[in-house]
Short mmCIF file of C-alpha atoms in Angstrom, two decimals:
data_model
loop_
_atom_site.label_atom_id
_atom_site.label_comp_id
_atom_site.label_asym_id
_atom_site.label_seq_id
_atom_site.Cartn_x
_atom_site.Cartn_y
_atom_site.Cartn_z
CA MET A 1 -39.27 -51.48 46.95
CA SER A 2 -40.09 -47.88 48.66
CA ARG A 3 -43.46 -47.61 49.26
CA THR A 4 -45.40 -44.05 49.17
CA PHE A 5 -46.28 -43.56 52.91
CA PHE A 6 -49.67 -42.89 52.96
CA VAL A 7 -52.29 -41.03 55.79
CA GLY A 8 -55.38 -41.07 55.29
CA GLY A 9 -58.20 -38.76 57.42
CA ASN A 10 -61.62 -40.65 58.60
CA TRP A 11 -63.73 -38.01 59.68
CA LYS A 12 -67.11 -40.33 59.80
CA MET A 13 -70.31 -38.52 60.72
CA ASN A 14 -68.34 -35.40 62.33
CA GLY A 15 -68.72 -31.69 60.69
CA SER A 16 -70.66 -29.24 58.97
CA ILE A 17 -70.44 -27.17 55.49
CA GLU A 18 -67.96 -24.13 57.44
CA GLN A 19 -65.76 -26.87 59.50
CA THR A 20 -65.24 -28.70 56.09
CA GLN A 21 -63.58 -25.83 54.61
CA SER A 22 -61.82 -25.19 57.48
CA LEU A 23 -60.10 -27.94 57.77
CA LEU A 24 -59.56 -28.38 54.24
CA GLN A 25 -58.10 -24.83 54.17
CA HIS A 26 -55.97 -25.70 57.19
CA LEU A 27 -54.80 -28.88 55.68
CA LEU A 28 -53.74 -27.28 52.03
CA GLY A 29 -52.27 -24.26 54.19
CA ALA A 30 -49.85 -26.49 55.72
CA GLN A 31 -46.14 -27.90 55.16
CA LEU A 32 -47.36 -30.96 54.36
CA ASP A 33 -44.63 -33.89 53.71
CA SER A 34 -44.09 -33.96 49.65
CA ASN A 35 -43.00 -37.77 50.41
CA THR A 36 -46.79 -38.50 51.88
CA GLU A 37 -50.28 -39.15 49.97
CA VAL A 38 -52.51 -37.65 51.55
CA VAL A 39 -56.80 -38.74 51.48
CA VAL A 40 -59.48 -37.00 53.60
CA ALA A 41 -62.67 -38.92 54.09
CA PRO A 42 -65.53 -36.17 54.98
CA PRO A 43 -69.70 -37.50 55.35
CA ALA A 44 -70.80 -37.92 51.56
CA LEU A 45 -72.84 -34.73 52.23
CA TYR A 46 -69.67 -32.44 51.79
CA LEU A 47 -67.65 -34.96 49.15
CA LEU A 48 -68.27 -33.02 46.32
CA SER A 49 -67.71 -29.19 47.73
CA ALA A 50 -64.53 -30.96 49.35
CA GLN A 51 -63.39 -32.07 45.71
CA GLU A 52 -63.66 -28.67 44.71
CA LEU A 53 -61.96 -27.67 47.32
CA VAL A 54 -58.65 -30.06 46.68
CA LYS A 55 -58.82 -29.98 42.98
CA GLY A 56 -54.98 -29.52 41.70
CA LYS A 57 -53.94 -29.86 45.40
CA ASN A 58 -51.86 -32.78 47.03
CA VAL A 59 -55.05 -33.47 48.55
CA ALA A 60 -57.37 -36.42 47.92
CA VAL A 61 -60.89 -36.76 48.77
CA SER A 62 -62.50 -40.31 49.19
CA ALA A 63 -65.77 -41.71 50.27
CA GLN A 64 -66.97 -43.33 53.67
CA ASN A 65 -68.64 -46.04 51.98
CA ALA A 66 -70.50 -47.32 48.90
CA TYR A 67 -73.00 -49.95 47.62
CA TYR A 68 -71.74 -52.55 44.31
CA LYS A 69 -74.50 -52.19 42.78
CA PRO A 70 -74.28 -49.40 40.26
CA SER A 71 -78.16 -48.08 40.83
CA GLY A 72 -81.37 -49.15 41.84
CA ALA A 73 -83.84 -49.65 44.72
CA PHE A 74 -81.42 -48.80 47.39
CA THR A 75 -82.75 -46.14 49.58
CA GLY A 76 -79.98 -44.10 51.30
CA GLU A 77 -76.62 -45.91 49.54
CA ILE A 78 -74.08 -44.20 47.10
CA SER A 79 -72.77 -46.71 44.35
CA VAL A 80 -69.29 -46.98 43.13
CA ALA A 81 -70.36 -45.95 39.49
CA GLN A 82 -71.82 -42.91 41.54
CA LEU A 83 -68.40 -42.05 43.03
CA LYS A 84 -66.54 -42.70 39.97
CA ASP A 85 -69.32 -40.48 37.62
CA ALA A 86 -68.33 -37.78 40.72
CA GLN A 87 -64.86 -38.32 40.15
CA ILE A 88 -64.30 -39.13 43.95
CA PRO A 89 -60.98 -41.13 43.72
CA TRP A 90 -61.42 -43.42 46.65
CA VAL A 91 -63.48 -45.30 49.12
CA ILE A 92 -62.81 -46.49 52.57
CA LEU A 93 -64.62 -50.20 52.83
CA GLY A 94 -64.68 -52.95 55.97
CA HIS A 95 -64.57 -50.09 58.58
CA SER A 96 -65.27 -52.10 61.91
CA GLU A 97 -67.97 -49.66 62.61
CA ARG A 98 -69.77 -50.65 59.19
CA ARG A 99 -69.29 -54.59 60.40
CA GLN A 100 -70.45 -54.01 64.27
CA ILE A 101 -73.42 -51.33 63.74
CA PHE A 102 -74.31 -51.95 60.63
CA GLY A 103 -74.00 -55.65 60.40
CA GLU A 104 -72.10 -55.76 56.75
CA SER A 105 -70.17 -59.46 56.24
CA SER A 106 -66.99 -60.31 55.14
CA GLU A 107 -68.88 -61.42 52.50
CA LEU A 108 -70.32 -57.78 51.28
CA ILE A 109 -67.78 -55.76 51.89
CA GLY A 110 -65.38 -58.35 49.32
CA GLN A 111 -68.43 -57.40 46.50
CA LYS A 112 -67.88 -53.63 47.33
CA THR A 113 -64.36 -54.16 47.36
CA THR A 114 -64.50 -55.53 43.95
CA ALA A 115 -67.15 -52.92 42.21
CA ALA A 116 -65.14 -50.02 43.42
CA ILE A 117 -61.77 -51.42 42.15
CA GLU A 118 -63.72 -52.48 39.07
CA ASN A 119 -65.04 -49.18 38.50
CA GLY A 120 -61.33 -47.39 38.54
CA LEU A 121 -61.81 -46.62 42.44
CA SER A 122 -58.86 -46.75 45.09
CA VAL A 123 -59.78 -48.84 48.64
CA ILE A 124 -58.59 -48.78 51.49
CA LEU A 125 -59.79 -51.66 53.31
CA CYS A 126 -60.19 -51.99 56.78
CA VAL A 127 -59.24 -55.63 58.83
CA GLY A 128 -59.32 -56.01 62.30
CA GLU A 129 -60.04 -57.54 65.53
CA THR A 130 -61.83 -57.21 68.88
CA LEU A 131 -60.57 -57.33 72.17
CA GLU A 132 -62.15 -60.46 72.70
CA GLN A 133 -60.14 -62.10 69.71
CA ARG A 134 -57.01 -60.83 70.66
CA GLU A 135 -57.26 -61.93 73.87
CA LYS A 136 -58.06 -65.27 72.75
CA GLY A 137 -55.05 -65.18 70.68
CA GLU A 138 -57.37 -64.84 67.48
CA THR A 139 -55.74 -61.69 65.75
CA ASN A 140 -54.42 -63.53 62.78
CA GLN A 141 -56.68 -65.40 62.24
CA VAL A 142 -59.57 -63.05 62.36
CA VAL A 143 -57.28 -60.28 60.17
CA LEU A 144 -56.51 -62.87 57.41
CA ASP A 145 -60.07 -64.52 57.26
CA GLN A 146 -61.29 -61.13 56.55
CA LEU A 147 -58.83 -60.06 54.11
CA GLN A 148 -58.79 -63.71 52.60
CA THR A 149 -63.06 -63.12 52.00
CA GLY A 150 -62.70 -59.46 51.56
CA THR A 151 -60.33 -59.97 48.25
CA LYS A 152 -61.06 -62.44 46.59
CA ASP A 153 -62.47 -61.07 43.67
CA VAL A 154 -59.66 -58.96 43.13
CA LYS A 155 -57.23 -58.92 40.27
CA ASP A 156 -55.38 -55.25 40.60
CA TRP A 157 -53.85 -54.95 43.96
CA SER A 158 -52.05 -51.72 42.97
CA LYS A 159 -55.93 -50.60 43.58
CA ILE A 160 -55.67 -51.66 47.64
CA VAL A 161 -54.79 -49.51 50.70
CA ILE A 162 -54.99 -52.74 53.85
CA ALA A 163 -55.67 -50.59 56.83
CA TYR A 164 -55.31 -52.78 59.74
CA GLU A 165 -57.41 -51.46 62.61
CA PRO A 166 -57.67 -53.22 65.87
CA VAL A 167 -61.32 -52.60 67.13
CA TRP A 168 -60.94 -52.49 70.62
CA ALA A 169 -57.94 -49.44 69.95
CA ILE A 170 -60.35 -47.49 67.69
CA GLY A 171 -61.74 -44.39 69.58
CA THR A 172 -60.68 -45.66 72.87
CA GLY A 173 -57.98 -44.04 73.04
CA LYS A 174 -55.99 -47.23 73.74
CA VAL A 175 -53.41 -48.11 70.99
CA ALA A 176 -51.06 -50.80 69.77
CA THR A 177 -48.06 -50.78 70.57
CA ALA A 178 -45.85 -50.18 67.57
CA GLU A 179 -44.45 -54.19 68.26
CA GLN A 180 -48.42 -55.14 68.50
CA ALA A 181 -48.82 -52.98 65.15
CA GLN A 182 -45.88 -54.50 63.53
CA GLU A 183 -46.33 -58.11 64.41
CA VAL A 184 -49.80 -57.74 62.45
CA HIS A 185 -48.43 -56.02 59.73
CA ALA A 186 -45.97 -58.46 59.29
CA ALA A 187 -48.29 -61.30 59.37
CA ILE A 188 -50.68 -59.61 56.82
CA ARG A 189 -47.41 -58.98 54.51
CA GLU A 190 -46.56 -62.16 54.74
CA TRP A 191 -49.72 -63.38 53.52
CA LEU A 192 -49.49 -60.62 50.60
CA GLY A 193 -46.94 -62.99 49.45
CA LYS A 194 -48.24 -66.44 49.97
CA SER A 195 -51.75 -65.98 48.63
CA VAL A 196 -51.38 -63.05 45.91
CA SER A 197 -47.86 -62.26 44.74
CA ASP A 198 -44.29 -60.94 45.94
CA GLU A 199 -45.15 -58.26 44.11
CA ALA A 200 -48.07 -57.77 45.80
CA ALA A 201 -46.45 -58.13 49.22
CA LYS A 202 -43.73 -55.70 48.38
CA SER A 203 -46.23 -52.85 47.30
CA THR A 204 -49.02 -52.90 49.03
CA ARG A 205 -49.44 -50.29 51.37
CA ILE A 206 -50.69 -51.44 55.17
CA ILE A 207 -51.26 -48.63 57.12
CA TYR A 208 -52.48 -48.16 61.18
CA GLY A 209 -55.34 -46.77 62.85
CA GLY A 210 -56.43 -47.35 66.40
CA SER A 211 -56.26 -43.62 68.15
CA VAL A 212 -53.32 -42.58 66.07
CA ALA A 213 -52.20 -39.32 67.55
CA ALA A 214 -49.60 -36.65 66.94
CA LYS A 215 -48.54 -37.99 70.04
CA ASN A 216 -47.50 -41.90 69.05
CA CYS A 217 -47.08 -41.71 65.59
CA LYS A 218 -43.72 -41.04 64.89
CA GLU A 219 -42.85 -44.59 66.89
CA LEU A 220 -45.17 -46.32 64.61
CA ALA A 221 -43.88 -44.38 61.51
CA THR A 222 -40.48 -46.28 62.24
CA GLN A 223 -41.98 -49.72 61.90
CA PRO A 224 -41.01 -51.63 58.55
CA ASP A 225 -44.44 -52.86 57.70
CA ILE A 226 -46.26 -49.74 58.90
CA ASP A 227 -46.79 -47.42 55.90
CA GLY A 228 -49.24 -45.03 57.29
CA PHE A 229 -52.38 -44.03 58.90
CA LEU A 230 -56.14 -44.15 58.98
CA VAL A 231 -56.50 -41.12 61.46
CA GLY A 232 -59.97 -40.91 63.27
CA GLY A 233 -60.62 -38.25 65.62
CA ALA A 234 -57.55 -36.39 65.22
CA SER A 235 -57.98 -35.73 62.06
CA LEU A 236 -60.42 -33.59 62.67
CA LYS A 237 -58.10 -31.27 64.66
CA PRO A 238 -54.46 -29.40 63.74
CA GLU A 239 -52.66 -32.42 64.76
CA PHE A 240 -53.07 -33.80 61.65
CA VAL A 241 -50.51 -32.36 59.79
CA ASP A 242 -48.38 -33.15 62.48
CA ILE A 243 -49.40 -37.00 61.81
CA VAL A 244 -48.86 -36.46 58.07
CA ASN A 245 -45.60 -35.31 58.91
CA ALA A 246 -44.53 -38.24 60.68
CA ARG A 247 -41.55 -39.37 58.91
CA LEU A 248 -39.85 -35.87 58.99
#
């Protein structure tokens, strides 16, 4: 089965009204690989204006986070129901910064993932190990445990893109070698076949994140189980277009 290549840009807590417009205009004006699905995740404050700019174009918008309750006394949060109401089609969940800085557990991420999918959103679900866990040989155990807990109530796997993001490679300039990334992606696909279904193993896209840049994206894109990227810092630069076009 051919899986559509997927490239997401996670802007994190960066940008302004002017920069949001500039980045999106540059992206929309570029020649993008028509066989690649492109999603960008600006800060929540700019989601609606970004949505207007990309309407009818070949780029979609994602939130960087959401809460699983539809409404209530949860100051500072945005619910998956509100994202649905605003017609924001994607949400990133489980990013290591949410896990580590804000203390989100895999159980909470699982609740968010289930709620997002039940509300018709598509989810970029992030998993990954720390440097200490990798050095102890625990990479696959950590990643698969995060997946198992985070998706235990998921019924519709067509709404999920899995992003493998080794924590030690995020924003550090370090990047997993193509072989290291492929090894973990293959383990995830094997887990999907055993724990979910053969169909999920064949069709679920598993993307790589962690200091992805124009200089390393083409080699990573040649690996059989790497179906795209979740890009951090480079998504705020012109080279993001080169990453989208990694398979050209």
